[in-house]
mmCIF file of C-alpha atoms and ligand atoms in Angstrom:
data_model
loop_
_atom_site.group_PDB
_atom_site.id
_atom_site.type_symbol
_atom_site.label_atom_id
_atom_site.label_comp_id
_atom_site.label_asym_id
_atom_site.label_seq_id
_atom_site.Cartn_x
_atom_site.Cartn_y
_atom_site.Cartn_z
ATOM 1 C CA MET A 1 -16.943 -22.678 -0.875
ATOM 2 C CA VAL A 2 -18.001 -19.157 0.268
ATOM 3 C CA ALA A 3 -21.273 -18.286 0.068
ATOM 4 C CA LYS A 4 -22.205 -14.449 -1.142
ATOM 5 C CA PRO A 5 -23.140 -12.008 -0.191
ATOM 6 C CA LEU A 6 -20.777 -11.916 2.975
ATOM 7 C CA ASN A 7 -20.646 -9.898 5.803
ATOM 8 C CA VAL A 8 -17.654 -7.824 6.139
ATOM 9 C CA ALA A 9 -15.746 -5.892 8.930
ATOM 10 C CA VAL A 10 -13.313 -3.024 8.557
ATOM 11 C CA LEU A 11 -10.504 -2.724 11.648
ATOM 12 C CA GLY A 12 -9.176 0.772 11.570
ATOM 13 C CA ALA A 13 -12.329 2.097 9.811
ATOM 14 C CA THR A 14 -12.088 5.545 10.834
ATOM 15 C CA GLY A 15 -8.209 5.718 10.052
ATOM 16 C CA ALA A 16 -6.862 7.077 6.464
ATOM 17 C CA VAL A 17 -6.702 3.693 4.966
ATOM 18 C CA GLY A 18 -9.722 2.463 6.843
ATOM 19 C CA THR A 19 -11.858 5.038 5.275
ATOM 20 C CA ALA A 20 -10.489 4.098 1.818
ATOM 21 C CA MET A 21 -11.232 0.559 2.378
ATOM 22 C CA LEU A 22 -15.029 1.591 2.765
ATOM 23 C CA GLU A 23 -14.938 3.566 -0.070
ATOM 24 C CA SER A 24 -13.388 0.913 -2.188
ATOM 25 C CA LEU A 25 -15.977 -1.783 -0.859
ATOM 26 C CA VAL A 26 -18.701 0.409 -1.990
ATOM 27 C CA ALA A 27 -17.352 1.974 -5.113
ATOM 28 C CA ARG A 28 -16.419 -1.715 -6.561
ATOM 29 C CA GLU A 29 -19.925 -2.955 -5.613
ATOM 30 C CA PHE A 30 -17.953 -5.598 -3.647
ATOM 31 C CA PRO A 31 -20.986 -8.227 -2.829
ATOM 32 C CA PHE A 32 -21.252 -7.676 0.919
ATOM 33 C CA SER A 33 -24.446 -7.772 2.869
ATOM 34 C CA GLU A 34 -23.371 -6.275 6.231
ATOM 35 C CA LEU A 35 -20.607 -4.013 6.751
ATOM 36 C CA TYR A 36 -19.355 -3.196 10.210
ATOM 37 C CA PRO A 37 -16.543 -0.658 10.769
ATOM 38 C CA LEU A 38 -14.272 -1.335 13.847
ATOM 39 C CA ALA A 39 -12.166 1.042 15.732
ATOM 40 C CA SER A 40 -11.148 1.978 19.203
ATOM 41 C CA GLU A 41 -13.413 2.491 21.781
ATOM 42 C CA ARG A 42 -13.081 6.158 21.375
ATOM 43 C CA SER A 43 -14.735 5.993 18.248
ATOM 44 C CA ALA A 44 -17.439 3.742 19.250
ATOM 45 C CA GLY A 45 -21.051 5.072 18.224
ATOM 46 C CA ARG A 46 -19.785 7.635 15.636
ATOM 47 C CA ILE A 47 -21.701 7.181 12.358
ATOM 48 C CA LEU A 48 -19.623 6.997 9.177
ATOM 49 C CA HIS A 49 -21.228 8.008 5.633
ATOM 50 C CA CYS A 50 -20.499 5.301 3.062
ATOM 51 C CA GLY A 51 -22.302 5.494 -0.052
ATOM 52 C CA ALA A 52 -25.868 5.627 0.494
ATOM 53 C CA ARG A 53 -25.489 3.813 4.012
ATOM 54 C CA GLN A 54 -24.624 4.958 7.368
ATOM 55 C CA LEU A 55 -22.478 2.900 9.336
ATOM 56 C CA VAL A 56 -21.991 2.993 13.175
ATOM 57 C CA VAL A 57 -18.679 2.641 14.235
ATOM 58 C CA GLN A 58 -18.311 -0.465 16.999
ATOM 59 C CA ASP A 59 -15.426 -1.100 19.366
ATOM 60 C CA ALA A 60 -13.535 -3.882 18.016
ATOM 61 C CA ALA A 61 -12.692 -5.091 21.558
ATOM 62 C CA GLN A 62 -16.187 -5.931 21.840
ATOM 63 C CA PHE A 63 -17.076 -7.199 18.294
ATOM 64 C CA ASP A 64 -17.901 -10.860 17.752
ATOM 65 C CA PHE A 65 -15.948 -12.206 14.437
ATOM 66 C CA SER A 66 -18.138 -14.831 14.021
ATOM 67 C CA ARG A 67 -20.633 -12.407 12.350
ATOM 68 C CA VAL A 68 -18.613 -11.674 9.502
ATOM 69 C CA GLN A 69 -16.766 -14.179 6.855
ATOM 70 C CA LEU A 70 -14.236 -11.422 5.841
ATOM 71 C CA ALA A 71 -12.175 -8.948 7.754
ATOM 72 C CA LEU A 72 -9.936 -6.263 6.184
ATOM 73 C CA PHE A 73 -7.232 -4.891 8.962
ATOM 74 C CA SER A 74 -5.428 -1.724 8.689
ATOM 75 C CA ALA A 75 -5.127 -0.559 12.522
ATOM 76 C CA GLY A 76 -1.443 -1.246 13.135
ATOM 77 C CA ALA A 77 0.471 -4.272 13.412
ATOM 78 C CA GLU A 78 0.047 -4.801 17.271
ATOM 79 C CA LEU A 79 -3.931 -4.702 16.685
ATOM 80 C CA SER A 80 -3.468 -7.044 13.795
ATOM 81 C CA LYS A 81 -1.502 -9.553 16.037
ATOM 82 C CA ARG A 82 -4.021 -9.329 18.707
ATOM 83 C CA TYR A 83 -7.208 -9.527 16.552
ATOM 84 C CA ALA A 84 -6.160 -11.676 13.534
ATOM 85 C CA PRO A 85 -6.191 -14.889 15.741
ATOM 86 C CA ARG A 86 -9.737 -14.394 17.352
ATOM 87 C CA ALA A 87 -10.941 -13.184 13.941
ATOM 88 C CA VAL A 88 -9.454 -16.650 12.016
ATOM 89 C CA ALA A 89 -10.697 -18.758 15.443
ATOM 90 C CA ALA A 90 -14.403 -17.409 14.363
ATOM 91 C CA GLY A 91 -13.891 -18.717 10.860
ATOM 92 C CA CYS A 92 -13.212 -15.454 9.371
ATOM 93 C CA LEU A 93 -10.462 -14.676 6.591
ATOM 94 C CA VAL A 94 -8.322 -11.856 7.372
ATOM 95 C CA ILE A 95 -6.701 -9.527 4.787
ATOM 96 C CA ASP A 96 -4.227 -7.620 6.768
ATOM 97 C CA ASN A 97 -2.611 -4.331 5.552
ATOM 98 C CA THR A 98 0.031 -4.378 8.407
ATOM 99 C CA SER A 99 3.610 -5.474 8.442
ATOM 100 C CA CYS A 100 2.513 -8.117 10.994
ATOM 101 C CA PHE A 101 2.298 -11.425 8.859
ATOM 102 C CA ARG A 102 4.044 -10.258 5.530
ATOM 103 C CA TYR A 103 7.081 -12.177 6.149
ATOM 104 C CA GLU A 104 5.655 -15.473 7.385
ATOM 105 C CA ASP A 105 6.161 -18.231 4.727
ATOM 106 C CA ASP A 106 2.491 -19.531 4.973
ATOM 107 C CA VAL A 107 1.001 -16.299 4.745
ATOM 108 C CA PRO A 108 0.613 -15.078 1.117
ATOM 109 C CA LEU A 109 1.686 -11.660 0.128
ATOM 110 C CA VAL A 110 -0.666 -10.487 -2.827
ATOM 111 C CA VAL A 111 -0.862 -7.912 -5.615
ATOM 112 C CA PRO A 112 -3.324 -9.278 -7.834
ATOM 113 C CA GLU A 113 -1.681 -8.062 -10.982
ATOM 114 C CA VAL A 114 1.593 -9.564 -10.078
ATOM 115 C CA ASN A 115 1.441 -12.764 -8.423
ATOM 116 C CA PRO A 116 -2.429 -13.945 -8.406
ATOM 117 C CA GLU A 117 -1.139 -17.604 -7.966
ATOM 118 C CA SER A 118 0.020 -16.942 -4.424
ATOM 119 C CA ILE A 119 -3.616 -16.486 -3.147
ATOM 120 C CA SER A 120 -4.321 -20.336 -3.272
ATOM 121 C CA HIS A 121 -2.086 -20.519 -0.244
ATOM 122 C CA TRP A 122 -5.151 -18.578 1.815
ATOM 123 C CA ARG A 123 -5.985 -21.831 3.640
ATOM 124 C CA ARG A 124 -2.856 -22.241 5.306
ATOM 125 C CA ARG A 125 -3.801 -19.586 8.030
ATOM 126 C CA HIS A 126 -6.746 -17.853 6.801
ATOM 127 C CA ILE A 127 -4.691 -14.712 6.520
ATOM 128 C CA ILE A 128 -3.509 -13.197 3.316
ATOM 129 C CA ALA A 129 -1.100 -10.000 4.009
ATOM 130 C CA ASN A 130 -1.196 -6.455 1.841
ATOM 131 C CA PRO A 131 2.119 -5.324 1.086
ATOM 132 C CA ASN A 132 3.755 -2.028 1.950
ATOM 133 C CA CYS A 133 2.216 0.899 -0.341
ATOM 134 C CA SER A 134 5.884 1.431 -1.695
ATOM 135 C CA THR A 135 6.194 -2.228 -2.511
ATOM 136 C CA ILE A 136 2.919 -2.419 -4.187
ATOM 137 C CA GLN A 137 3.864 0.423 -6.842
ATOM 138 C CA LEU A 138 7.077 -0.783 -7.260
ATOM 139 C CA VAL A 139 6.494 -4.367 -8.379
ATOM 140 C CA VAL A 140 3.554 -3.320 -10.353
ATOM 141 C CA ALA A 141 5.722 -1.373 -12.663
ATOM 142 C CA LEU A 142 8.769 -3.978 -12.327
ATOM 143 C CA LYS A 143 6.657 -7.193 -12.830
ATOM 144 C CA PRO A 144 6.396 -6.850 -16.868
ATOM 145 C CA LEU A 145 10.094 -5.802 -17.166
ATOM 146 C CA HIS A 146 11.335 -8.680 -14.896
ATOM 147 C CA ASP A 147 9.142 -11.390 -16.851
ATOM 148 C CA VAL A 148 10.750 -10.635 -19.917
ATOM 149 C CA ALA A 149 14.352 -9.557 -19.054
ATOM 150 C CA GLY A 150 14.946 -10.349 -15.545
ATOM 151 C CA VAL A 151 15.334 -7.405 -13.188
ATOM 152 C CA GLY A 152 18.536 -8.080 -11.239
ATOM 153 C CA ARG A 153 19.221 -5.077 -9.400
ATOM 154 C CA VAL A 154 17.068 -2.062 -8.210
ATOM 155 C CA ASN A 155 18.068 1.573 -6.591
ATOM 156 C CA VAL A 156 14.763 3.334 -5.695
ATOM 157 C CA ALA A 157 14.529 6.574 -3.607
ATOM 158 C CA THR A 158 11.040 7.137 -2.897
ATOM 159 C CA TYR A 159 8.857 10.315 -2.062
ATOM 160 C CA GLN A 160 6.394 8.992 0.277
ATOM 161 C CA ALA A 161 3.143 11.423 1.159
ATOM 162 C CA VAL A 162 2.165 12.069 4.792
ATOM 163 C CA SER A 163 -0.855 10.285 4.819
ATOM 164 C CA GLY A 164 1.251 6.929 4.696
ATOM 165 C CA ALA A 165 1.722 7.780 8.581
ATOM 166 C CA GLY A 166 -2.017 7.600 8.837
ATOM 167 C CA ARG A 167 -4.592 10.807 9.875
ATOM 168 C CA ASN A 168 -1.931 12.066 12.198
ATOM 169 C CA GLY A 169 0.581 12.496 9.319
ATOM 170 C CA VAL A 170 -1.960 14.479 7.240
ATOM 171 C CA GLU A 171 -2.713 16.614 10.410
ATOM 172 C CA ALA A 172 0.755 17.519 11.311
ATOM 173 C CA LEU A 173 1.392 18.674 7.661
ATOM 174 C CA ARG A 174 -1.756 20.828 7.811
ATOM 175 C CA GLN A 175 -0.759 22.287 11.102
ATOM 176 C CA GLN A 176 2.659 22.941 10.529
ATOM 177 C CA SER A 177 2.300 24.389 7.075
ATOM 178 C CA GLU A 178 -0.226 26.747 8.784
ATOM 179 C CA ALA A 179 2.290 27.428 11.519
ATOM 180 C CA ILE A 180 4.878 28.359 9.038
ATOM 181 C CA LEU A 181 3.013 30.470 6.826
ATOM 182 C CA ALA A 182 1.860 32.472 9.958
ATOM 183 C CA GLU A 183 5.613 32.933 10.798
ATOM 184 C CA ARG A 184 4.976 30.616 13.912
ATOM 185 C CA GLN A 185 7.441 27.776 15.017
ATOM 186 C CA PRO A 186 6.109 24.321 13.847
ATOM 187 C CA SER A 187 5.227 21.851 16.461
ATOM 188 C CA VAL A 188 6.173 18.133 16.184
ATOM 189 C CA GLU A 189 4.671 17.068 19.301
ATOM 190 C CA ASN A 190 1.927 14.381 18.799
ATOM 191 C CA THR A 191 3.146 14.049 15.127
ATOM 192 C CA PRO A 192 4.511 10.927 13.707
ATOM 193 C CA PHE A 193 7.673 12.814 12.573
ATOM 194 C CA PRO A 194 10.999 13.579 14.573
ATOM 195 C CA VAL A 195 11.345 16.913 12.852
ATOM 196 C CA PRO A 196 8.707 19.140 10.919
ATOM 197 C CA ILE A 197 7.797 17.845 7.596
ATOM 198 C CA ALA A 198 6.144 20.925 6.320
ATOM 199 C CA PHE A 199 8.410 22.522 3.726
ATOM 200 C CA ASN A 200 10.989 19.868 4.396
ATOM 201 C CA VAL A 201 12.331 16.434 3.362
ATOM 202 C CA LEU A 202 13.126 13.576 5.897
ATOM 203 C CA PRO A 203 15.083 10.671 4.754
ATOM 204 C CA HIS A 204 13.473 8.417 7.546
ATOM 205 C CA ILE A 205 10.562 6.368 7.639
ATOM 206 C CA ASP A 206 9.735 3.920 10.280
ATOM 207 C CA ARG A 207 12.336 2.769 12.838
ATOM 208 C CA PHE A 208 16.484 2.225 12.159
ATOM 209 C CA GLU A 209 17.543 -1.332 11.627
ATOM 210 C CA ASP A 210 20.903 -2.405 12.777
ATOM 211 C CA ASN A 211 22.584 -2.048 9.413
ATOM 212 C CA GLY A 212 21.451 1.619 8.948
ATOM 213 C CA TYR A 213 18.592 1.203 6.676
ATOM 214 C CA THR A 214 15.189 2.121 7.998
ATOM 215 C CA ARG A 215 12.353 -0.514 8.354
ATOM 216 C CA GLU A 216 10.279 1.010 5.704
ATOM 217 C CA GLU A 217 13.387 0.328 3.448
ATOM 218 C CA MET A 218 13.930 -3.161 4.284
ATOM 219 C CA LYS A 219 10.109 -3.892 3.798
ATOM 220 C CA MET A 220 10.841 -2.887 0.211
ATOM 221 C CA VAL A 221 13.591 -5.348 -0.056
ATOM 222 C CA TRP A 222 11.936 -8.440 1.699
ATOM 223 C CA GLU A 223 8.339 -7.958 -0.009
ATOM 224 C CA THR A 224 9.625 -7.160 -3.564
ATOM 225 C CA ARG A 225 11.485 -10.712 -3.418
ATOM 226 C CA LYS A 226 8.658 -12.412 -1.951
ATOM 227 C CA ILE A 227 6.197 -11.071 -4.373
ATOM 228 C CA LEU A 228 8.437 -11.765 -7.419
ATOM 229 C CA ALA A 229 9.412 -14.894 -5.825
ATOM 230 C CA ASP A 230 13.305 -14.329 -6.514
ATOM 231 C CA GLN A 231 15.355 -13.819 -3.732
ATOM 232 C CA SER A 232 18.270 -12.916 -5.990
ATOM 233 C CA ILE A 233 16.862 -9.428 -6.968
ATOM 234 C CA ALA A 234 19.521 -6.908 -5.282
ATOM 235 C CA ILE A 235 17.370 -3.845 -3.964
ATOM 236 C CA ASN A 236 18.799 -0.850 -2.676
ATOM 237 C CA PRO A 237 16.232 1.454 -1.315
ATOM 238 C CA SER A 238 16.207 4.942 0.330
ATOM 239 C CA CYS A 239 12.797 5.825 1.944
ATOM 240 C CA VAL A 240 12.129 9.946 2.179
ATOM 241 C CA ARG A 241 8.889 11.605 3.406
ATOM 242 C CA VAL A 242 8.037 14.747 1.414
ATOM 243 C CA PRO A 243 5.501 17.197 2.070
ATOM 244 C CA VAL A 244 2.686 15.865 -0.100
ATOM 245 C CA PHE A 245 -0.703 15.012 1.362
ATOM 246 C CA TYR A 246 -1.669 11.879 -0.975
ATOM 247 C CA GLY A 247 0.347 9.865 -3.424
ATOM 248 C CA HIS A 248 3.814 8.429 -3.322
ATOM 249 C CA SER A 249 6.564 8.984 -5.799
ATOM 250 C CA MET A 250 9.460 6.924 -6.581
ATOM 251 C CA ALA A 251 12.787 7.242 -8.788
ATOM 252 C CA VAL A 252 13.489 3.842 -9.927
ATOM 253 C CA HIS A 253 16.841 2.605 -11.335
ATOM 254 C CA LEU A 254 17.130 -0.937 -12.322
ATOM 255 C CA GLU A 255 19.262 -3.380 -14.103
ATOM 256 C CA THR A 256 17.866 -6.083 -16.444
ATOM 257 C CA ARG A 257 19.582 -9.483 -16.601
ATOM 258 C CA LYS A 258 18.859 -9.693 -20.326
ATOM 259 C CA PRO A 259 19.176 -6.503 -22.422
ATOM 260 C CA LEU A 260 15.984 -4.787 -22.764
ATOM 261 C CA GLY A 261 16.099 -1.099 -23.599
ATOM 262 C CA ALA A 262 13.678 1.821 -23.179
ATOM 263 C CA VAL A 263 11.823 1.007 -26.197
ATOM 264 C CA LYS A 264 10.812 -2.419 -25.670
ATOM 265 C CA ALA A 265 10.323 -1.625 -22.076
ATOM 266 C CA ARG A 266 7.778 1.119 -22.764
ATOM 267 C CA GLU A 267 5.789 -1.337 -25.220
ATOM 268 C CA LEU A 268 5.543 -3.879 -22.293
ATOM 269 C CA LEU A 269 4.515 -1.097 -19.475
ATOM 270 C CA ARG A 270 1.897 0.394 -22.002
ATOM 271 C CA SER A 271 -0.326 -2.834 -21.866
ATOM 272 C CA ALA A 272 0.610 -3.850 -18.315
ATOM 273 C CA PRO A 273 -2.449 -4.423 -16.030
ATOM 274 C CA GLY A 274 -2.973 -1.863 -13.361
ATOM 275 C CA LEU A 275 -0.391 0.426 -15.076
ATOM 276 C CA ARG A 276 -0.809 3.769 -17.046
ATOM 277 C CA LEU A 277 1.905 5.424 -18.913
ATOM 278 C CA LEU A 278 2.379 9.193 -18.949
ATOM 279 C CA ASP A 279 5.648 9.475 -20.550
ATOM 280 C CA GLU A 280 6.250 12.132 -23.053
ATOM 281 C CA VAL A 281 9.218 14.109 -23.483
ATOM 282 C CA ARG A 282 7.959 17.573 -22.950
ATOM 283 C CA ASP A 283 6.648 19.985 -19.638
ATOM 284 C CA ALA A 284 4.181 18.157 -17.790
ATOM 285 C CA GLY A 285 4.587 14.874 -19.885
ATOM 286 C CA TYR A 286 4.876 12.953 -16.768
ATOM 287 C CA PRO A 287 3.032 11.989 -13.503
ATOM 288 C CA THR A 288 2.618 13.607 -10.362
ATOM 289 C CA PRO A 289 0.801 12.616 -7.100
ATOM 290 C CA THR A 290 -1.697 15.753 -7.259
ATOM 291 C CA GLN A 291 -2.341 15.836 -10.980
ATOM 292 C CA GLN A 292 -2.328 12.277 -11.764
ATOM 293 C CA ALA A 293 -2.128 9.901 -8.787
ATOM 294 C CA ALA A 294 -4.398 11.238 -5.734
ATOM 295 C CA GLY A 295 -8.016 9.818 -5.879
ATOM 296 C CA ARG A 296 -7.010 7.421 -8.765
ATOM 297 C CA ASP A 297 -6.397 3.700 -8.810
ATOM 298 C CA GLU A 298 -3.574 3.238 -11.125
ATOM 299 C CA VAL A 299 0.041 3.050 -10.958
ATOM 300 C CA TRP A 300 1.604 5.788 -13.108
ATOM 301 C CA VAL A 301 4.906 5.580 -14.870
ATOM 302 C CA GLY A 302 6.770 8.248 -16.707
ATOM 303 C CA ARG A 303 10.375 9.511 -17.343
ATOM 304 C CA LEU A 304 11.151 6.192 -18.893
ATOM 305 C CA ARG A 305 14.657 6.245 -20.265
ATOM 306 C CA ASP A 306 17.879 4.317 -21.115
ATOM 307 C CA ASP A 307 20.615 4.881 -17.994
ATOM 308 C CA ILE A 308 23.336 6.373 -19.819
ATOM 309 C CA SER A 309 25.785 4.947 -16.761
ATOM 310 C CA HIS A 310 24.879 1.099 -17.491
ATOM 311 C CA PRO A 311 24.308 -0.965 -20.572
ATOM 312 C CA ARG A 312 21.398 -2.692 -19.199
ATOM 313 C CA GLY A 313 20.298 0.113 -16.991
ATOM 314 C CA LEU A 314 16.588 1.812 -17.231
ATOM 315 C CA SER A 315 15.741 4.654 -15.050
ATOM 316 C CA MET A 316 11.732 5.496 -14.457
ATOM 317 C CA TRP A 317 9.611 7.590 -12.356
ATOM 318 C CA VAL A 318 6.766 5.626 -10.624
ATOM 319 C CA VAL A 319 3.597 7.194 -8.898
ATOM 320 C CA SER A 320 0.359 5.970 -7.337
ATOM 321 C CA ASP A 321 -2.217 6.953 -4.648
ATOM 322 C CA ASN A 322 -0.618 5.417 -1.538
ATOM 323 C CA LEU A 323 -4.127 4.935 -0.138
ATOM 324 C CA ARG A 324 -5.678 3.494 -2.930
ATOM 325 C CA LYS A 325 -3.333 0.989 -5.018
ATOM 326 C CA GLY A 326 -0.784 1.184 -2.114
ATOM 327 C CA ALA A 327 -3.472 0.012 0.473
ATOM 328 C CA ALA A 328 -7.080 -0.079 0.642
ATOM 329 C CA LEU A 329 -7.804 -0.871 -3.237
ATOM 330 C CA ASN A 330 -5.110 -3.562 -3.398
ATOM 331 C CA SER A 331 -6.731 -5.120 -0.046
ATOM 332 C CA VAL A 332 -10.333 -4.935 -1.780
ATOM 333 C CA GLU A 333 -8.583 -6.496 -5.251
ATOM 334 C CA ILE A 334 -7.464 -9.329 -3.029
ATOM 335 C CA ALA A 335 -10.711 -9.813 -1.504
ATOM 336 C CA GLU A 336 -12.431 -10.208 -4.793
ATOM 337 C CA LEU A 337 -9.625 -12.429 -6.162
ATOM 338 C CA TRP A 338 -9.915 -14.537 -2.648
ATOM 339 C CA LEU A 339 -13.816 -14.591 -3.381
ATOM 340 C CA ARG A 340 -13.436 -15.933 -6.976
ATOM 341 C CA HIS A 341 -10.981 -18.393 -5.759
ATOM 342 C CA ALA A 342 -12.909 -19.390 -2.572
ATOM 343 C CA SER A 343 -16.219 -19.561 -4.584
ATOM 344 C CA ALA A 344 -14.847 -22.017 -7.543
HETATM 345 P P1 LIG B 401 -9.762 5.660 16.464
HETATM 346 O O1 LIG B 401 -9.955 6.649 15.258
HETATM 347 O O2 LIG B 401 -10.986 4.973 17.292
HETATM 348 O O3 LIG B 401 -8.422 5.859 17.164
HETATM 349 P P2 LIG B 401 -4.565 5.896 11.324
HETATM 350 O O4 LIG B 401 -3.887 4.793 10.525
HETATM 351 O O5 LIG B 401 -5.194 6.905 10.193
HETATM 352 O O6 LIG B 401 -4.098 6.965 12.074
HETATM 353 O O7 LIG B 401 -5.983 5.488 11.679
HETATM 354 C C1 LIG B 401 -5.965 4.341 12.799
HETATM 355 C C2 LIG B 401 -7.005 3.206 12.952
HETATM 356 O O8 LIG B 401 -6.928 2.218 13.903
HETATM 357 C C3 LIG B 401 -8.198 4.351 13.240
HETATM 358 O O9 LIG B 401 -9.402 3.826 12.696
HETATM 359 C C4 LIG B 401 -8.172 3.924 14.757
HETATM 360 O O10 LIG B 401 -9.487 3.901 15.439
HETATM 361 C C5 LIG B 401 -7.701 2.696 14.721
HETATM 362 N N1 LIG B 401 -7.274 2.255 16.364
HETATM 363 C C6 LIG B 401 -6.316 2.598 16.804
HETATM 364 N N2 LIG B 401 -6.219 2.125 18.214
HETATM 365 C C7 LIG B 401 -7.088 1.376 18.276
HETATM 366 C C8 LIG B 401 -7.524 -0.058 19.154
HETATM 367 N N3 LIG B 401 -7.104 0.075 20.279
HETATM 368 N N4 LIG B 401 -8.534 -0.617 18.982
HETATM 369 C C9 LIG B 401 -9.263 -0.530 17.728
HETATM 370 N N5 LIG B 401 -8.626 0.336 16.574
HETATM 371 C C10 LIG B 401 -8.003 1.149 16.779
#
């Protein structure tokens, strides 16, 4: 039984996702009493404005996790590895937005609209993993179709915003764009990207694996199968970084096991939780990152059509705010679900 209200810590609170976590906790009126923003020693003492509150950033290394019952982590996998065992030993539940624990069998990987039942395993490790941003928006759109017709195969090409690489990604796009517009050479020094991202497109996110896919692509394979609890789904992703600040997009080509068709698929998606359809055959009758997704909570679907190259194929365009549903919002929704579960 978890008593409400609780004290909550956010690790990585000065970062792109951490900032969005604080905002989501306040905006959704999560029942917290004290809220502790944690970051590196460099940021200790900084004041963050969060709703009506002013919060003082604390050095994570000095923080006593027994002061909180819940901690949201988004400071990178290495730091999750270091701090999650400490937080759990202090009696805290950790919701981790890094890849550190996602593939461990005894750690639930949760998208509340898709696999809420898996939250019941939280007691095994007292860690719940938040999936990768691209995986989340993909599974929110696949789930209604999978339940009815079984998704057998997915080809997906992503168009991912620079904020997925954190504050440094946003800064890199801004600085490189300014440089190019001023007819200067863009610099990649101290940026998360190996070649300039401004006015460019990079078919490369995260490190390369032995099979020629990137880690980001393999995350989509492993995580989609785990969340949909179906290891037989064939998934072939290409993850691409594009010069967009906020909002990931993806072109999804899927094959269902049973015939479904775009008309029925549209009907299913129209009433799906967490999802908005903008699917009209006209100019601007489709979602884009800046016009629909950025700063909003939903996963948007458009360009839904029968695939002319396959009898059970469907194509669609899926867009969502990578910092919100792709990260912070999903983590806070997990926290809400956990709270209902743990208080029941
Ligand atoms: P800081 O601002 O003090 O560096 P992003 O993903 O946007 O790059 O943000 C990363 C987040 O992780 C920031 O809040 C950053 O804090 C935090 N962070 C980085 N290194 C450490 C560390 N050694 N200990 C705690 N937090 C860290």
